[in-house]
Amino acid sequence: MPGGAEVPSGAESAYLELLARGASAEAYEQPLLVARAEGRPAERIAELERARLLALRVRTELEGRRRREAELSALFETAHDLAGLRDVDAVLQAIVQRARSLLGTDVAYLSLNDPARGDTYMRVTEGSVAARFQQLRLGMGEGLGGLVAQTARPYVTEDYFKDDRFQHTLTIDAGVRDEGLVAILGVPLMLGPHVIGVLFAADRRARVFEREQIALLGSFAALAAAAIDGANLLTETRSAMAGLERANEIIKDRSAVIERASDVHDRLAELVLRGGGVHDVAAAVSQVLGGTVEFTDTDTAGTRSLATSRTEGHAVRHGEDWIAAVAAGGELLGALVLRGHPRLDPVDQRTLERAAMVTSLLLLARRSAAEAEQRVRGELLDDLLHARDRDPRQLRDRTARLGADLDATHVVLAARLDGPAADAEDEAAARRRLWSAASHLATTRHGLAAARDGGIVLLLPLGPGDTAAGVARRTARHLGTAVHQPVTVGASAPVADLAARPDAVAAGYAEGRRCLDTLNLLGRGGDGAAAEDFGFLGLLLAGERDVAGFVERTIGPVVAYDARRGTELLRTLDAYFACGMSPAHTKDELHVHVNTVAQRLERVARLLGDDWQSPARVLEVQLALRLHRLGAPPERR
């Protein structure tokens, strides 16, 4: 050194070696102790002391640089983590870990404000062992953290429990005591002018935190605040993006719904223009809504839901289905039911409601057309019943326009409700149902129907293999089922060539009414019959006395057998009845053996049926024999 103050090379060498291997501060006393022990001169001892102090300053400077290098490295790594921020919890955990490591504290932790609850909570802890401490929630302004948050400045306490600068609470003190903390340093996390939390470093022994350590913890706090701010911005951005995506999806959905609504409008308009029916509407709406839509009457739809839909004028949910009332004015005509589609978009609900409105219009139009056709059919039948001098050509033209054919063979039917009604209103309603059912039957069967004498008169064509009695019975069942009440039907004998003989309709109606009245007199209300069903009574009921028909129905097989085989079954029957139905007397009358009589009677039973000798049939058989005999030529009687 200049001025004669140079340190001997041996002393320099010793302290340089200590510096090189990073010895502790205590090791720097060793060269002095050795020199004193060896009795070195005072000048030598003083030189060693100066060398020791210089070496210690160098050591301190090197340690400070290494520490600042480590701190800068930690801050750089934290900033790098923030640059690639993916998980804010992981970044905050790394900040707390590095703060604890660089400050050399037992514990480090970070608390954040909770604006919703108005307090703060532990977000991250490192080195903590007490569960109660890790779960602490602090009221605003409580504890050391409250002081830091209020002042937005760092605070240090060397002994937490002896420091009265901040507000102590039983909860906070219990948590700190469980953790065993003594010295605590807290620095604020700032976002602009606002404190959002506090970063802490704490020891379980008394300790003085240096200015550099406070500044370092403040740097970590700034990075933590940046991490939280970045995470919040990222969350807000993601939320905004998600909102935009949802809005885009909603726009797409609305656009698709509007397209569907336009599609169903076009389809329904096309259906109405080309005369489509109710089921065509249901099919079109089914395709648009992607479900099964059915038209149902008021009996099969949900009563309460249907009433609600009718009252509110909107489609309503019924279990897993949706119901839209089909109504016109005050009348409920039915319902459109969307099956198995519990979640329905409001626009799709309006589509279902619009379809219900179109359905009601179609039903009203169909009803108006049907009522007009029914009136025309009724007027034509009234003309046939009243006027006998109508022009046949004009009658044929009128019936042809209605799909009927006066040249075909028909049956005139008289129908009436059976049984008394509860009151006049119920009777009127039942008659309306009967008229509606009879009109529908006449339309579908290419016939005519009219209201008359408190009941209904029908003119129906007789199909191949049909009989008047069979048509009467089928009509009684059909109308009774339609009106949910017994209906009695009387039929005339078949009538033909009505265009040329319109008076045959009036005669047939009179005959049908006589059969209807006879059914009621016999207690057979709700049944259907023609004159042929009443045996010899049919001769009295028929408008034209069909003697030949009665004989044919009663003993026709026997007459045909005699004519074909040349036998004498008819003569045997006459003798049998004349002899009191005694085979023994009959064989004397015929001069044949009794076995011959028995064989002939067995043949009759096979031709007429085993019950031909029952009291009711015996009378008819005897009457038929008498009429047959009277109608035969004199030489064959």
GROMACS .gro file of N, CA, C and O in nm, residues 83-150:
model
  272
   83ALA      N    1  -4.584  -1.288  -1.776
   83ALA     CA    2  -4.593  -1.271  -1.922
   83ALA      C    3  -4.667  -1.389  -1.986
   83ALA      O    4  -4.736  -1.373  -2.085
   84GLY      N    5  -4.648  -1.507  -1.929
   84GLY     CA    6  -4.716  -1.625  -1.984
   84GLY      C    7  -4.828  -1.671  -1.891
   84GLY      O    8  -4.847  -1.791  -1.871
   85LEU      N    9  -4.899  -1.576  -1.832
   85LEU     CA   10  -4.999  -1.606  -1.730
   85LEU      C   11  -5.105  -1.704  -1.783
   85LEU      O   12  -5.171  -1.678  -1.883
   86ARG      N   13  -5.116  -1.816  -1.715
   86ARG     CA   14  -5.221  -1.912  -1.745
   86ARG      C   15  -5.305  -1.941  -1.622
   86ARG      O   16  -5.425  -1.948  -1.628
   87ASP      N   17  -5.236  -1.960  -1.509
   87ASP     CA   18  -5.305  -1.994  -1.385
   87ASP      C   19  -5.264  -1.894  -1.278
   87ASP      O   20  -5.151  -1.897  -1.228
   88VAL      N   21  -5.352  -1.801  -1.243
   88VAL     CA   22  -5.318  -1.696  -1.147
   88VAL      C   23  -5.284  -1.753  -1.011
   88VAL      O   24  -5.197  -1.701  -0.940
   89ASP      N   25  -5.349  -1.863  -0.971
   89ASP     CA   26  -5.317  -1.923  -0.841
   89ASP      C   27  -5.173  -1.972  -0.838
   89ASP      O   28  -5.103  -1.955  -0.737
   90ALA      N   29  -5.126  -2.031  -0.947
   90ALA     CA   30  -4.987  -2.079  -0.952
   90ALA      C   31  -4.889  -1.962  -0.946
   90ALA      O   32  -4.784  -1.970  -0.879
   91VAL      N   33  -4.920  -1.852  -1.013
   91VAL     CA   34  -4.831  -1.735  -1.010
   91VAL      C   35  -4.824  -1.677  -0.870
   91VAL      O   36  -4.716  -1.645  -0.819
   92LEU      N   37  -4.939  -1.661  -0.804
   92LEU     CA   38  -4.940  -1.606  -0.668
   92LEU      C   39  -4.865  -1.698  -0.572
   92LEU      O   40  -4.794  -1.652  -0.482
   93GLN      N   41  -4.883  -1.829  -0.590
   93GLN     CA   42  -4.811  -1.924  -0.505
   93GLN      C   43  -4.659  -1.908  -0.524
   93GLN      O   44  -4.582  -1.908  -0.426
   94ALA      N   45  -4.614  -1.890  -0.648
   94ALA     CA   46  -4.471  -1.873  -0.676
   94ALA      C   47  -4.420  -1.743  -0.614
   94ALA      O   48  -4.307  -1.738  -0.560
   95ILE      N   49  -4.498  -1.635  -0.620
   95ILE     CA   50  -4.457  -1.508  -0.561
   95ILE      C   51  -4.436  -1.522  -0.411
   95ILE      O   52  -4.334  -1.476  -0.354
   96VAL      N   53  -4.530  -1.587  -0.344
   96VAL     CA   54  -4.520  -1.604  -0.199
   96VAL      C   55  -4.400  -1.692  -0.164
   96VAL      O   56  -4.326  -1.664  -0.068
   97GLN      N   57  -4.380  -1.798  -0.240
   97GLN     CA   58  -4.266  -1.885  -0.213
   97GLN      C   59  -4.134  -1.809  -0.229
   97GLN      O   60  -4.044  -1.820  -0.144
   98ARG      N   61  -4.118  -1.730  -0.335
   98ARG     CA   62  -3.993  -1.657  -0.358
   98ARG      C   63  -3.972  -1.548  -0.253
   98ARG      O   64  -3.860  -1.523  -0.209
   99ALA      N   65  -4.080  -1.482  -0.213
   99ALA     CA   66  -4.067  -1.381  -0.109
   99ALA      C   67  -4.018  -1.442   0.022
   99ALA      O   68  -3.928  -1.388   0.089
  100ARG      N   69  -4.075  -1.557   0.055
  100ARG     CA   70  -4.032  -1.624   0.178
  100ARG      C   71  -3.885  -1.664   0.168
  100ARG      O   72  -3.807  -1.650   0.264
  101SER      N   73  -3.845  -1.716   0.052
  101SER     CA   74  -3.708  -1.764   0.035
  101SER      C   75  -3.608  -1.650   0.040
  101SER      O   76  -3.505  -1.658   0.109
  102LEU      N   77  -3.635  -1.540  -0.032
  102LEU     CA   78  -3.539  -1.430  -0.040
  102LEU      C   79  -3.530  -1.351   0.090
  102LEU      O   80  -3.424  -1.300   0.126
  103LEU      N   81  -3.645  -1.338   0.160
  103LEU     CA   82  -3.641  -1.265   0.286
  103LEU      C   83  -3.598  -1.355   0.402
  103LEU      O   84  -3.573  -1.307   0.513
  104GLY      N   85  -3.592  -1.485   0.377
  104GLY     CA   86  -3.549  -1.579   0.480
  104GLY      C   87  -3.643  -1.585   0.598
  104GLY      O   88  -3.598  -1.600   0.713
  105THR      N   89  -3.775  -1.574   0.575
  105THR     CA   90  -3.873  -1.577   0.684
  105THR      C   91  -3.930  -1.717   0.700
  105THR      O   92  -3.918  -1.802   0.610
  106ASP      N   93  -3.993  -1.739   0.816
  106ASP     CA   94  -4.056  -1.869   0.841
  106ASP      C   95  -4.185  -1.885   0.760
  106ASP      O   96  -4.217  -1.995   0.715
  107VAL      N   97  -4.258  -1.777   0.745
  107VAL     CA   98  -4.390  -1.784   0.680
  107VAL      C   99  -4.403  -1.665   0.585
  107VAL      O  100  -4.351  -1.556   0.615
  108ALA      N  101  -4.473  -1.688   0.473
  108ALA     CA  102  -4.516  -1.578   0.385
  108ALA      C  103  -4.658  -1.608   0.342
  108ALA      O  104  -4.694  -1.725   0.321
  109TYR      N  105  -4.740  -1.503   0.329
  109TYR     CA  106  -4.881  -1.526   0.291
  109TYR      C  107  -4.936  -1.400   0.226
  109TYR      O  108  -4.879  -1.291   0.237
  110LEU      N  109  -5.049  -1.421   0.155
  110LEU     CA  110  -5.111  -1.313   0.079
  110LEU      C  111  -5.261  -1.315   0.107
  110LEU      O  112  -5.325  -1.420   0.099
  111SER      N  113  -5.315  -1.201   0.144
  111SER     CA  114  -5.460  -1.189   0.168
  111SER      C  115  -5.520  -1.096   0.064
  111SER      O  116  -5.455  -1.001   0.018
  112LEU      N  117  -5.645  -1.122   0.026
  112LEU     CA  118  -5.715  -1.040  -0.073
  112LEU      C  119  -5.848  -0.991  -0.015
  112LEU      O  120  -5.910  -1.060   0.069
  113ASN      N  121  -5.889  -0.874  -0.061
  113ASN     CA  122  -6.018  -0.820  -0.019
  113ASN      C  123  -6.132  -0.895  -0.088
  113ASN      O  124  -6.120  -0.936  -0.204
  114ASP      N  125  -6.243  -0.912  -0.015
  114ASP     CA  126  -6.364  -0.973  -0.070
  114ASP      C  127  -6.475  -0.868  -0.065
  114ASP      O  128  -6.544  -0.853   0.037
  115PRO      N  129  -6.494  -0.791  -0.173
  115PRO     CA  130  -6.595  -0.682  -0.169
  115PRO      C  131  -6.735  -0.732  -0.142
  115PRO      O  132  -6.815  -0.662  -0.081
  116ALA      N  133  -6.766  -0.854  -0.187
  116ALA     CA  134  -6.902  -0.906  -0.169
  116ALA      C  135  -6.934  -0.926  -0.022
  116ALA      O  136  -7.045  -0.899   0.023
  117ARG      N  137  -6.833  -0.973   0.058
  117ARG     CA  138  -6.856  -0.998   0.201
  117ARG      C  139  -6.803  -0.887   0.289
  117ARG      O  140  -6.826  -0.887   0.410
  118GLY      N  141  -6.729  -0.793   0.230
  118GLY     CA  142  -6.680  -0.679   0.307
  118GLY      C  143  -6.569  -0.715   0.402
  118GLY      O  144  -6.556  -0.652   0.509
  119ASP      N  145  -6.485  -0.816   0.369
  119ASP     CA  146  -6.373  -0.852   0.456
  119ASP      C  147  -6.258  -0.899   0.368
  119ASP      O  148  -6.260  -0.882   0.245
  120THR      N  149  -6.153  -0.955   0.431
  120THR     CA  150  -6.039  -1.009   0.357
  120THR      C  151  -6.020  -1.155   0.395
  120THR      O  152  -6.063  -1.199   0.503
  121TYR      N  153  -5.954  -1.231   0.307
  121TYR     CA  154  -5.935  -1.374   0.331
  121TYR      C  155  -5.796  -1.415   0.285
  121TYR      O  156  -5.733  -1.349   0.202
  122MET      N  157  -5.748  -1.525   0.340
  122MET     CA  158  -5.619  -1.580   0.301
  122MET      C  159  -5.632  -1.644   0.163
  122MET      O  160  -5.706  -1.739   0.144
  123ARG      N  161  -5.553  -1.592   0.067
  123ARG     CA  162  -5.556  -1.650  -0.068
  123ARG      C  163  -5.445  -1.753  -0.083
  123ARG      O  164  -5.468  -1.862  -0.138
  124VAL      N  165  -5.322  -1.721  -0.037
  124VAL     CA  166  -5.208  -1.811  -0.051
  124VAL      C  167  -5.125  -1.805   0.078
  124VAL      O  168  -5.105  -1.697   0.134
  125THR      N  169  -5.079  -1.922   0.126
  125THR     CA  170  -4.986  -1.927   0.240
  125THR      C  171  -4.870  -2.018   0.205
  125THR      O  172  -4.886  -2.114   0.128
  126GLU      N  173  -4.754  -1.989   0.261
  126GLU     CA  174  -4.635  -2.071   0.241
  126GLU      C  175  -4.561  -2.081   0.373
  126GLU      O  176  -4.526  -1.979   0.435
  127GLY      N  177  -4.538  -2.202   0.422
  127GLY     CA  178  -4.470  -2.223   0.548
  127GLY      C  179  -4.564  -2.229   0.667
  127GLY      O  180  -4.521  -2.253   0.780
  128SER      N  181  -4.695  -2.209   0.645
  128SER     CA  182  -4.792  -2.212   0.755
  128SER      C  183  -4.821  -2.355   0.796
  128SER      O  184  -4.827  -2.446   0.712
  129VAL      N  185  -4.842  -2.374   0.927
  129VAL     CA  186  -4.871  -2.508   0.979
  129VAL      C  187  -5.004  -2.512   1.054
  129VAL      O  188  -5.050  -2.620   1.091
  130ALA      N  189  -5.065  -2.396   1.081
  130ALA     CA  190  -5.187  -2.391   1.161
  130ALA      C  191  -5.308  -2.375   1.069
  130ALA      O  192  -5.315  -2.278   0.991
  131ALA      N  193  -5.405  -2.468   1.079
  131ALA     CA  194  -5.523  -2.464   0.992
  131ALA      C  195  -5.607  -2.340   1.019
  131ALA      O  196  -5.660  -2.278   0.926
  132ARG      N  197  -5.621  -2.301   1.149
  132ARG     CA  198  -5.703  -2.185   1.180
  132ARG      C  199  -5.644  -2.059   1.117
  132ARG      O  200  -5.718  -1.973   1.070
  133PHE      N  201  -5.511  -2.047   1.116
  133PHE     CA  202  -5.445  -1.931   1.056
  133PHE      C  203  -5.471  -1.928   0.905
  133PHE      O  204  -5.498  -1.822   0.848
  134GLN      N  205  -5.466  -2.045   0.840
  134GLN     CA  206  -5.484  -2.050   0.695
  134GLN      C  207  -5.627  -2.016   0.654
  134GLN      O  208  -5.652  -1.977   0.540
  135GLN      N  209  -5.722  -2.030   0.746
  135GLN     CA  210  -5.863  -2.006   0.714
  135GLN      C  211  -5.913  -1.872   0.769
  135GLN      O  212  -6.034  -1.847   0.770
  136LEU      N  213  -5.821  -1.787   0.817
  136LEU     CA  214  -5.861  -1.659   0.876
  136LEU      C  215  -5.933  -1.572   0.775
  136LEU      O  216  -5.896  -1.565   0.657
  137ARG      N  217  -6.038  -1.503   0.822
  137ARG     CA  218  -6.103  -1.395   0.747
  137ARG      C  219  -6.099  -1.274   0.839
  137ARG      O  220  -6.141  -1.279   0.955
  138LEU      N  221  -6.049  -1.161   0.788
  138LEU     CA  222  -6.029  -1.040   0.866
  138LEU      C  223  -6.127  -0.933   0.822
  138LEU      O  224  -6.146  -0.912   0.701
  139GLY      N  225  -6.187  -0.869   0.920
  139GLY     CA  226  -6.271  -0.756   0.887
  139GLY      C  227  -6.186  -0.640   0.839
  139GLY      O  228  -6.068  -0.628   0.872
  140MET      N  229  -6.247  -0.553   0.758
  140MET     CA  230  -6.173  -0.438   0.708
  140MET      C  231  -6.123  -0.353   0.825
  140MET      O  232  -6.200  -0.316   0.914
  141GLY      N  233  -5.990  -0.321   0.826
  141GLY     CA  234  -5.931  -0.238   0.930
  141GLY      C  235  -5.883  -0.314   1.051
  141GLY      O  236  -5.832  -0.253   1.147
  142GLU      N  237  -5.896  -0.448   1.050
  142GLU     CA  238  -5.854  -0.528   1.165
  142GLU      C  239  -5.713  -0.582   1.141
  142GLU      O  240  -5.676  -0.619   1.030
  143GLY      N  241  -5.635  -0.592   1.251
  143GLY     CA  242  -5.502  -0.650   1.245
  143GLY      C  243  -5.404  -0.562   1.169
  143GLY      O  244  -5.434  -0.450   1.125
  144LEU      N  245  -5.282  -0.614   1.156
  144LEU     CA  246  -5.178  -0.541   1.084
  144LEU      C  247  -5.218  -0.519   0.939
  144LEU      O  248  -5.192  -0.412   0.881
  145GLY      N  249  -5.282  -0.619   0.878
  145GLY     CA  250  -5.326  -0.604   0.740
  145GLY      C  251  -5.426  -0.491   0.725
  145GLY      O  252  -5.427  -0.421   0.624
  146GLY      N  253  -5.513  -0.472   0.825
  146GLY     CA  254  -5.609  -0.362   0.819
  146GLY      C  255  -5.539  -0.228   0.819
  146GLY      O  256  -5.580  -0.134   0.749
  147LEU      N  257  -5.432  -0.216   0.900
  147LEU     CA  258  -5.356  -0.091   0.904
  147LEU      C  259  -5.289  -0.064   0.769
  147LEU      O  260  -5.289   0.050   0.719
  148VAL      N  261  -5.231  -0.170   0.709
  148VAL     CA  262  -5.167  -0.154   0.578
  148VAL      C  263  -5.270  -0.112   0.474
  148VAL      O  264  -5.245  -0.023   0.392
  149ALA      N  265  -5.389  -0.175   0.477
  149ALA     CA  266  -5.492  -0.144   0.379
  149ALA      C  267  -5.544  -0.002   0.395
  149ALA      O  268  -5.575   0.066   0.297
  150GLN      N  269  -5.557   0.041   0.521
  150GLN     CA  270  -5.609   0.176   0.544
  150GLN      C  271  -5.512   0.284   0.499
  150GLN      O  272  -5.552   0.386   0.443
   0.00000   0.00000   0.00000
